Short mmCIF file of C-alpha atoms in Angstrom, two decimals:
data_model
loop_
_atom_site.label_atom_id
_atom_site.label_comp_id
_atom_site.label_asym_id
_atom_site.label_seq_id
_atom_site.Cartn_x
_atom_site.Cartn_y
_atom_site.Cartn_z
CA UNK A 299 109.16 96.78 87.56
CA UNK A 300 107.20 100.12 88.31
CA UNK A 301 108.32 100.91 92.50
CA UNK A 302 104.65 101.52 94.90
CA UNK A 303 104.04 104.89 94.49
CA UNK A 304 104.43 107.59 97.55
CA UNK A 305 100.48 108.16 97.90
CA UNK A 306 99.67 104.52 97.65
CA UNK A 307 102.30 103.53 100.50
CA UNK A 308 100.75 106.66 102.37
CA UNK A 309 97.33 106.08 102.31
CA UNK A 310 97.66 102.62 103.02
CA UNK A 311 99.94 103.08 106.34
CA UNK A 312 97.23 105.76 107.26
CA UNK A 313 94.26 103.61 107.01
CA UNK A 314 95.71 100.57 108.72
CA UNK A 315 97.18 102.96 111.55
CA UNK A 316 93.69 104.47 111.60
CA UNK A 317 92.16 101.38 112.05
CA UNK A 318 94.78 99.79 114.59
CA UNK A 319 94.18 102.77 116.70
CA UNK A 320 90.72 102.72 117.24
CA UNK A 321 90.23 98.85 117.33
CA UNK A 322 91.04 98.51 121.02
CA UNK A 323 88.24 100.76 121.89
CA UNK A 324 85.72 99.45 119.84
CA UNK A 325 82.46 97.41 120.58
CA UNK A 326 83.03 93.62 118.53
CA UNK A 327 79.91 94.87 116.50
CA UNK A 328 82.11 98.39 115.49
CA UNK A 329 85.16 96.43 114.61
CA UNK A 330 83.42 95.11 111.20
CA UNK A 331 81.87 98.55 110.27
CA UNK A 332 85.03 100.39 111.09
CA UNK A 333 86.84 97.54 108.79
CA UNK A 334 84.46 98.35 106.16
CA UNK A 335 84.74 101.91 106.35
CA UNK A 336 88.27 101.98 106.05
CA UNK A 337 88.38 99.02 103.20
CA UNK A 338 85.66 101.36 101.40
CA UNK A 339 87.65 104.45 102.02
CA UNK A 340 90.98 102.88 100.88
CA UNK A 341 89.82 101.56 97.41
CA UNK A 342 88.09 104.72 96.37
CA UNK A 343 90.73 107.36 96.96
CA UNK A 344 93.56 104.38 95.02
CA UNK A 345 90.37 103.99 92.66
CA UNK A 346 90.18 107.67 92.07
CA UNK A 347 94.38 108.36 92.32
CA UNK A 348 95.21 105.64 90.17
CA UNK A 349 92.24 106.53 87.45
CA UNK A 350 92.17 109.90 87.27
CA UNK A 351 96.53 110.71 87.49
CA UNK A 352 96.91 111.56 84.00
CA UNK A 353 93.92 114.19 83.86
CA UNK A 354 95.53 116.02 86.89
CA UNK A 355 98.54 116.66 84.79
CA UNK A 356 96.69 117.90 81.91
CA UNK A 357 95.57 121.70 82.28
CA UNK A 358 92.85 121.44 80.73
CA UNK A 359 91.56 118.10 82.09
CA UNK A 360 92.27 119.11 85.33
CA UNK A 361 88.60 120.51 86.59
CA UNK A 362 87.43 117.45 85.01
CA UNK A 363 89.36 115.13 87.38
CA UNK A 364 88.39 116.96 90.31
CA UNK A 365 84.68 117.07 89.42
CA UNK A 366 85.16 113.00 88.70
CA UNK A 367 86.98 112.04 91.70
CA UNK A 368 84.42 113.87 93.72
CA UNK A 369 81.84 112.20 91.49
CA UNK A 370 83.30 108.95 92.63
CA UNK A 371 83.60 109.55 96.28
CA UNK A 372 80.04 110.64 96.83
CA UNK A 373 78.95 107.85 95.09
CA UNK A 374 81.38 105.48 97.57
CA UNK A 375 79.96 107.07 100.12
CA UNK A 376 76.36 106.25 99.08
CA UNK A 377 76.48 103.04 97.98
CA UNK A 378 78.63 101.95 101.46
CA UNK A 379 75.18 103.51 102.85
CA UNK A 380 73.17 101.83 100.87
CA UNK A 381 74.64 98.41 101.08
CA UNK A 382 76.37 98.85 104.55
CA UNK A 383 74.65 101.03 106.95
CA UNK A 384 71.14 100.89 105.92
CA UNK A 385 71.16 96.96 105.03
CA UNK A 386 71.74 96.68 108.76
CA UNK A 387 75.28 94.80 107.18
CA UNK A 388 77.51 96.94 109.68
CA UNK A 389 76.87 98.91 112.60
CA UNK A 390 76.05 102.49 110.34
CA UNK A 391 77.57 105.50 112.54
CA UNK A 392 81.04 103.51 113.15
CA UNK A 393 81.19 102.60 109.50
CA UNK A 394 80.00 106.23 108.40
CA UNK A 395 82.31 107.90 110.70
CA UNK A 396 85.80 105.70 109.35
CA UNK A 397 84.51 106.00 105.75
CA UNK A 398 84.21 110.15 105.85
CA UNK A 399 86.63 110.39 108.29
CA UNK A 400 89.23 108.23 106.70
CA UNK A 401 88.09 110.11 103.10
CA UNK A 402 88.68 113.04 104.32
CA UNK A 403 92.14 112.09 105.52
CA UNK A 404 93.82 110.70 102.52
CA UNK A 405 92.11 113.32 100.28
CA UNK A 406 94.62 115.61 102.87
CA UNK A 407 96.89 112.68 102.09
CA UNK A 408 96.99 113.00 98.55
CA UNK A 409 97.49 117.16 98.40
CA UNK A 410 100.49 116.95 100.57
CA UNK A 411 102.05 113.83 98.64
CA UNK A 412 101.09 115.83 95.20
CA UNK A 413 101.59 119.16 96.59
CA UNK A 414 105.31 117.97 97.54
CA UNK A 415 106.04 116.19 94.39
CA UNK A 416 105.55 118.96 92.15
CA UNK A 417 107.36 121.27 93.89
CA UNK A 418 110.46 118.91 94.20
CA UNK A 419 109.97 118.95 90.15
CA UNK A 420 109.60 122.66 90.04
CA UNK A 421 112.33 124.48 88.33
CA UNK A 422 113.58 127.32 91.00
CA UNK A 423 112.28 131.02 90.05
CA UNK A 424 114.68 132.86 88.12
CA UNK A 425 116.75 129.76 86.64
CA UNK A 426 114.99 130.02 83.29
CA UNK A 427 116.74 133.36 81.74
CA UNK A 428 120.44 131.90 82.89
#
């Protein structure tokens, strides 16, 4: 059995600490939006991590999988206003603000995580020729 990854665990503690955080101070008709938001924001960047993994380690897939996974969030982020904010579903500027905000986040998320993983992996400069 394949362990959770690092990102996955990540992301999700961030979105449900996100959205534990703010739900004190939120208006009852906020709390759903802000739900949604985050929900929204949570599948697309696991969507997008899980989908597009194996062109980020290719060289010459990789502007491909950044072009795609930015593909894929600007279409999450129109179809949540489509269907969400201007559907009158969810309140639209507390949804709209935890959906970008939380987006923004775990794309952060995801370069650290990445960012860190590779260089654990790296081999150390000068340790080739020896």
């Amino acid at each position: 059995m394949r362990r959770f990854g690092t990102y996955p665990r990540a992301a999700v503690a961030i979105v449900a600490a996100a959205t534990l955080a703010a739900w004190p101070f939120l208006a009852d008709g906020a709390r759903p939006a802000v739900f949604g938001g985050a929900l929204l924001a949570l599948v697309t960047q696991l969507a997008a991590h899980f989908l597009l993994k194996g062109w980020r380690a290719r060289t010459d897939r990789f502007t491909a999988a950044i072009l795609a996974g930015f593909g894929l969030r600007v279409a999450a982020v129109a179809a949540g206003v489509t269907v969400f904010a201007l559907a009158r579903w969810s309140e639209p500027v507390p949804f709209l603000l935890s959906l970008g905000g939380l987006l923004i986040a775990l794309l952060v998320a995801e370069s650290v995580v990445e960012h860190r993983r590779i260089r654990a992996g790296a081999v150390p400069a000068g340790s080739l020729g020896a």
